[in-house]
Amino acid sequence: SDTRPSSGIAILHLIGQCGPLLGTNLFPNSEGPRYARAMWISAAFTLFTAVLALGLRFLLIWENKKLDLKYGVKSEIPLRNGIDPASMQSAVREENYGPNFRFVL
């Protein structure tokens, strides 16, 4: 569906903010001034977010390749010049997963 990429980005941001949020609450005075445990937890969540972002990128590359196999490479698809304004509404709806749609990387 159309909400899938948006949901993935929202989840990515949600998880990405857990590291700093947990990190700021894990600084007891007894561990100062290095706060090693808090730094490791923040670093772990940052690394986890980077892995998720990389996974999302590879997923979108894979989805684009599937669309290329189904419709052809986007640069080879002829542009539709001279579209009738009355049919423009249906053409816009068709583009959500139509021949000219690709995920932006």
mmCIF file with all atom_site columns, C-alpha atoms in Angstrom:
data_model
loop_
_atom_site.group_PDB
_atom_site.id
_atom_site.type_symbol
_atom_site.label_atom_id
_atom_site.label_alt_id
_atom_site.label_comp_id
_atom_site.label_asym_id
_atom_site.label_entity_id
_atom_site.label_seq_id
_atom_site.pdbx_PDB_ins_code
_atom_site.Cartn_x
_atom_site.Cartn_y
_atom_site.Cartn_z
_atom_site.occupancy
_atom_site.B_iso_or_equiv
_atom_site.pdbx_formal_charge
_atom_site.auth_seq_id
_atom_site.auth_comp_id
_atom_site.auth_asym_id
_atom_site.auth_atom_id
_atom_site.pdbx_PDB_model_num
ATOM 1   C CA . SER A 1 1   ? 0.000   0.000  0.000   1.00 0.00 ? 1   SER A CA 1
ATOM 2   C CA . ASP A 1 2   ? 1.012   3.648  -0.255  1.00 0.00 ? 2   ASP A CA 1
ATOM 3   C CA . THR A 1 3   ? 1.548   4.011  3.494   1.00 0.00 ? 3   THR A CA 1
ATOM 4   C CA . ARG A 1 4   ? 4.231   1.321  3.682   1.00 0.00 ? 4   ARG A CA 1
ATOM 5   C CA . PRO A 1 5   ? 7.292   3.532  2.987   1.00 0.00 ? 5   PRO A CA 1
ATOM 6   C CA . SER A 1 6   ? 5.940   6.292  5.228   1.00 0.00 ? 6   SER A CA 1
ATOM 7   C CA . SER A 1 7   ? 5.354   3.823  8.043   1.00 0.00 ? 7   SER A CA 1
ATOM 8   C CA . GLY A 1 8   ? 8.885   2.484  7.671   1.00 0.00 ? 8   GLY A CA 1
ATOM 9   C CA . ILE A 1 9   ? 10.368  5.964  7.945   1.00 0.00 ? 9   ILE A CA 1
ATOM 10  C CA . ALA A 1 10  ? 8.202   6.771  10.982  1.00 0.00 ? 10  ALA A CA 1
ATOM 11  C CA . ILE A 1 11  ? 9.297   3.565  12.734  1.00 0.00 ? 11  ILE A CA 1
ATOM 12  C CA . LEU A 1 12  ? 12.899  4.338  11.832  1.00 0.00 ? 12  LEU A CA 1
ATOM 13  C CA . HIS A 1 13  ? 12.650  7.782  13.451  1.00 0.00 ? 13  HIS A CA 1
ATOM 14  C CA . LEU A 1 14  ? 10.869  6.389  16.507  1.00 0.00 ? 14  LEU A CA 1
ATOM 15  C CA . ILE A 1 15  ? 13.583  3.818  17.153  1.00 0.00 ? 15  ILE A CA 1
ATOM 16  C CA . GLY A 1 16  ? 16.275  6.360  16.334  1.00 0.00 ? 16  GLY A CA 1
ATOM 17  C CA . GLN A 1 17  ? 15.097  8.625  19.131  1.00 0.00 ? 17  GLN A CA 1
ATOM 18  C CA . CYS A 1 18  ? 15.217  5.850  21.743  1.00 0.00 ? 18  CYS A CA 1
ATOM 19  C CA . GLY A 1 19  ? 19.018  6.014  22.020  1.00 0.00 ? 19  GLY A CA 1
ATOM 20  C CA . PRO A 1 20  ? 19.264  9.655  23.090  1.00 0.00 ? 20  PRO A CA 1
ATOM 21  C CA . LEU A 1 21  ? 16.135  9.362  25.231  1.00 0.00 ? 21  LEU A CA 1
ATOM 22  C CA . LEU A 1 22  ? 17.437  6.344  27.129  1.00 0.00 ? 22  LEU A CA 1
ATOM 23  C CA . GLY A 1 23  ? 20.948  7.729  27.195  1.00 0.00 ? 23  GLY A CA 1
ATOM 24  C CA . THR A 1 24  ? 19.931  10.930 28.975  1.00 0.00 ? 24  THR A CA 1
ATOM 25  C CA . ASN A 1 25  ? 18.116  8.933  31.656  1.00 0.00 ? 25  ASN A CA 1
ATOM 26  C CA . LEU A 1 26  ? 21.028  6.573  32.255  1.00 0.00 ? 26  LEU A CA 1
ATOM 27  C CA . PHE A 1 27  ? 23.568  9.010  33.658  1.00 0.00 ? 27  PHE A CA 1
ATOM 28  C CA . PRO A 1 28  ? 23.772  8.306  37.406  1.00 0.00 ? 28  PRO A CA 1
ATOM 29  C CA . ASN A 1 29  ? 26.268  10.433 39.324  1.00 0.00 ? 29  ASN A CA 1
ATOM 30  C CA . SER A 1 30  ? 28.059  7.298  40.502  1.00 0.00 ? 30  SER A CA 1
ATOM 31  C CA . GLU A 1 31  ? 29.238  6.525  36.932  1.00 0.00 ? 31  GLU A CA 1
ATOM 32  C CA . GLY A 1 32  ? 30.531  10.023 36.135  1.00 0.00 ? 32  GLY A CA 1
ATOM 33  C CA . PRO A 1 33  ? 32.448  11.495 34.469  1.00 0.00 ? 33  PRO A CA 1
ATOM 34  C CA . ARG A 1 34  ? 32.708  8.765  31.781  1.00 0.00 ? 34  ARG A CA 1
ATOM 35  C CA . TYR A 1 35  ? 29.164  7.299  31.997  1.00 0.00 ? 35  TYR A CA 1
ATOM 36  C CA . ALA A 1 36  ? 30.286  4.248  30.035  1.00 0.00 ? 36  ALA A CA 1
ATOM 37  C CA . ARG A 1 37  ? 27.019  2.276  30.335  1.00 0.00 ? 37  ARG A CA 1
ATOM 38  C CA . ALA A 1 38  ? 24.918  5.188  29.072  1.00 0.00 ? 38  ALA A CA 1
ATOM 39  C CA . MET A 1 39  ? 27.291  5.837  26.193  1.00 0.00 ? 39  MET A CA 1
ATOM 40  C CA . TRP A 1 40  ? 27.191  2.168  25.121  1.00 0.00 ? 40  TRP A CA 1
ATOM 41  C CA . ILE A 1 41  ? 23.392  2.121  25.210  1.00 0.00 ? 41  ILE A CA 1
ATOM 42  C CA . SER A 1 42  ? 23.194  5.311  23.120  1.00 0.00 ? 42  SER A CA 1
ATOM 43  C CA . ALA A 1 43  ? 25.753  3.955  20.670  1.00 0.00 ? 43  ALA A CA 1
ATOM 44  C CA . ALA A 1 44  ? 23.869  0.655  20.379  1.00 0.00 ? 44  ALA A CA 1
ATOM 45  C CA . PHE A 1 45  ? 20.609  2.393  19.498  1.00 0.00 ? 45  PHE A CA 1
ATOM 46  C CA . THR A 1 46  ? 22.406  4.624  17.015  1.00 0.00 ? 46  THR A CA 1
ATOM 47  C CA . LEU A 1 47  ? 23.985  1.587  15.357  1.00 0.00 ? 47  LEU A CA 1
ATOM 48  C CA . PHE A 1 48  ? 20.610  -0.203 15.327  1.00 0.00 ? 48  PHE A CA 1
ATOM 49  C CA . THR A 1 49  ? 19.052  2.823  13.609  1.00 0.00 ? 49  THR A CA 1
ATOM 50  C CA . ALA A 1 50  ? 21.821  2.874  11.008  1.00 0.00 ? 50  ALA A CA 1
ATOM 51  C CA . VAL A 1 51  ? 21.224  -0.829 10.302  1.00 0.00 ? 51  VAL A CA 1
ATOM 52  C CA . LEU A 1 52  ? 17.483  -0.190 9.920   1.00 0.00 ? 52  LEU A CA 1
ATOM 53  C CA . ALA A 1 53  ? 18.120  2.741  7.559   1.00 0.00 ? 53  ALA A CA 1
ATOM 54  C CA . LEU A 1 54  ? 20.436  0.608  5.458   1.00 0.00 ? 54  LEU A CA 1
ATOM 55  C CA . GLY A 1 55  ? 17.856  -2.190 5.426   1.00 0.00 ? 55  GLY A CA 1
ATOM 56  C CA . LEU A 1 56  ? 15.146  0.242  4.324   1.00 0.00 ? 56  LEU A CA 1
ATOM 57  C CA . ARG A 1 57  ? 17.378  1.517  1.538   1.00 0.00 ? 57  ARG A CA 1
ATOM 58  C CA . PHE A 1 58  ? 18.037  -2.027 0.260   1.00 0.00 ? 58  PHE A CA 1
ATOM 59  C CA . LEU A 1 59  ? 14.308  -2.792 0.468   1.00 0.00 ? 59  LEU A CA 1
ATOM 60  C CA . LEU A 1 60  ? 13.465  0.260  -1.656  1.00 0.00 ? 60  LEU A CA 1
ATOM 61  C CA . ILE A 1 61  ? 16.195  -0.635 -4.170  1.00 0.00 ? 61  ILE A CA 1
ATOM 62  C CA . TRP A 1 62  ? 14.679  -4.126 -4.395  1.00 0.00 ? 62  TRP A CA 1
ATOM 63  C CA . GLU A 1 63  ? 11.176  -2.665 -4.852  1.00 0.00 ? 63  GLU A CA 1
ATOM 64  C CA . ASN A 1 64  ? 12.466  -0.378 -7.633  1.00 0.00 ? 64  ASN A CA 1
ATOM 65  C CA . LYS A 1 65  ? 14.065  -3.361 -9.378  1.00 0.00 ? 65  LYS A CA 1
ATOM 66  C CA . LYS A 1 66  ? 10.756  -5.239 -9.203  1.00 0.00 ? 66  LYS A CA 1
ATOM 67  C CA . LEU A 1 67  ? 9.004   -2.238 -10.753 1.00 0.00 ? 67  LEU A CA 1
ATOM 68  C CA . ASP A 1 68  ? 11.716  -2.083 -13.456 1.00 0.00 ? 68  ASP A CA 1
ATOM 69  C CA . LEU A 1 69  ? 11.124  -5.754 -14.275 1.00 0.00 ? 69  LEU A CA 1
ATOM 70  C CA . LYS A 1 70  ? 7.373   -5.256 -14.401 1.00 0.00 ? 70  LYS A CA 1
ATOM 71  C CA . TYR A 1 71  ? 7.236   -1.973 -16.370 1.00 0.00 ? 71  TYR A CA 1
ATOM 72  C CA . GLY A 1 72  ? 10.727  -1.565 -17.814 1.00 0.00 ? 72  GLY A CA 1
ATOM 73  C CA . VAL A 1 73  ? 13.455  0.845  -16.799 1.00 0.00 ? 73  VAL A CA 1
ATOM 74  C CA . LYS A 1 74  ? 11.967  4.255  -16.083 1.00 0.00 ? 74  LYS A CA 1
ATOM 75  C CA . SER A 1 75  ? 14.245  6.083  -18.539 1.00 0.00 ? 75  SER A CA 1
ATOM 76  C CA . GLU A 1 76  ? 12.953  3.794  -21.322 1.00 0.00 ? 76  GLU A CA 1
ATOM 77  C CA . ILE A 1 77  ? 9.261   4.440  -20.593 1.00 0.00 ? 77  ILE A CA 1
ATOM 78  C CA . PRO A 1 78  ? 7.897   7.015  -23.044 1.00 0.00 ? 78  PRO A CA 1
ATOM 79  C CA . LEU A 1 79  ? 6.601   10.194 -21.454 1.00 0.00 ? 79  LEU A CA 1
ATOM 80  C CA . ARG A 1 80  ? 2.912   10.863 -21.900 1.00 0.00 ? 80  ARG A CA 1
ATOM 81  C CA . ASN A 1 81  ? 2.744   14.222 -23.663 1.00 0.00 ? 81  ASN A CA 1
ATOM 82  C CA . GLY A 1 82  ? -0.598  15.708 -24.554 1.00 0.00 ? 82  GLY A CA 1
ATOM 83  C CA . ILE A 1 83  ? -2.665  14.118 -21.781 1.00 0.00 ? 83  ILE A CA 1
ATOM 84  C CA . ASP A 1 84  ? -6.310  15.100 -21.962 1.00 0.00 ? 84  ASP A CA 1
ATOM 85  C CA . PRO A 1 85  ? -7.116  17.271 -18.882 1.00 0.00 ? 85  PRO A CA 1
ATOM 86  C CA . ALA A 1 86  ? -10.325 15.295 -18.364 1.00 0.00 ? 86  ALA A CA 1
ATOM 87  C CA . SER A 1 87  ? -8.347  12.079 -17.943 1.00 0.00 ? 87  SER A CA 1
ATOM 88  C CA . MET A 1 88  ? -5.684  13.714 -15.762 1.00 0.00 ? 88  MET A CA 1
ATOM 89  C CA . GLN A 1 89  ? -7.422  12.640 -12.533 1.00 0.00 ? 89  GLN A CA 1
ATOM 90  C CA . SER A 1 90  ? -7.243  8.956  -13.444 1.00 0.00 ? 90  SER A CA 1
ATOM 91  C CA . ALA A 1 91  ? -3.656  9.320  -14.651 1.00 0.00 ? 91  ALA A CA 1
ATOM 92  C CA . VAL A 1 92  ? -2.591  10.746 -11.296 1.00 0.00 ? 92  VAL A CA 1
ATOM 93  C CA . ARG A 1 93  ? -4.189  7.882  -9.384  1.00 0.00 ? 93  ARG A CA 1
ATOM 94  C CA . GLU A 1 94  ? -2.544  5.383  -11.704 1.00 0.00 ? 94  GLU A CA 1
ATOM 95  C CA . GLU A 1 95  ? 0.940   6.708  -10.918 1.00 0.00 ? 95  GLU A CA 1
ATOM 96  C CA . ASN A 1 96  ? 1.012   5.482  -7.309  1.00 0.00 ? 96  ASN A CA 1
ATOM 97  C CA . TYR A 1 97  ? 2.374   2.133  -8.489  1.00 0.00 ? 97  TYR A CA 1
ATOM 98  C CA . GLY A 1 98  ? 2.127   2.663  -12.216 1.00 0.00 ? 98  GLY A CA 1
ATOM 99  C CA . PRO A 1 99  ? 4.825   2.524  -14.864 1.00 0.00 ? 99  PRO A CA 1
ATOM 100 C CA . ASN A 1 100 ? 6.359   5.893  -13.935 1.00 0.00 ? 100 ASN A CA 1
ATOM 101 C CA . PHE A 1 101 ? 6.504   5.339  -10.158 1.00 0.00 ? 101 PHE A CA 1
ATOM 102 C CA . ARG A 1 102 ? 9.831   4.643  -8.439  1.00 0.00 ? 102 ARG A CA 1
ATOM 103 C CA . PHE A 1 103 ? 10.904  5.100  -4.830  1.00 0.00 ? 103 PHE A CA 1
ATOM 104 C CA . VAL A 1 104 ? 13.305  7.998  -4.267  1.00 0.00 ? 104 VAL A CA 1
ATOM 105 C CA . LEU A 1 105 ? 16.589  6.860  -2.769  1.00 0.00 ? 105 LEU A CA 1
#
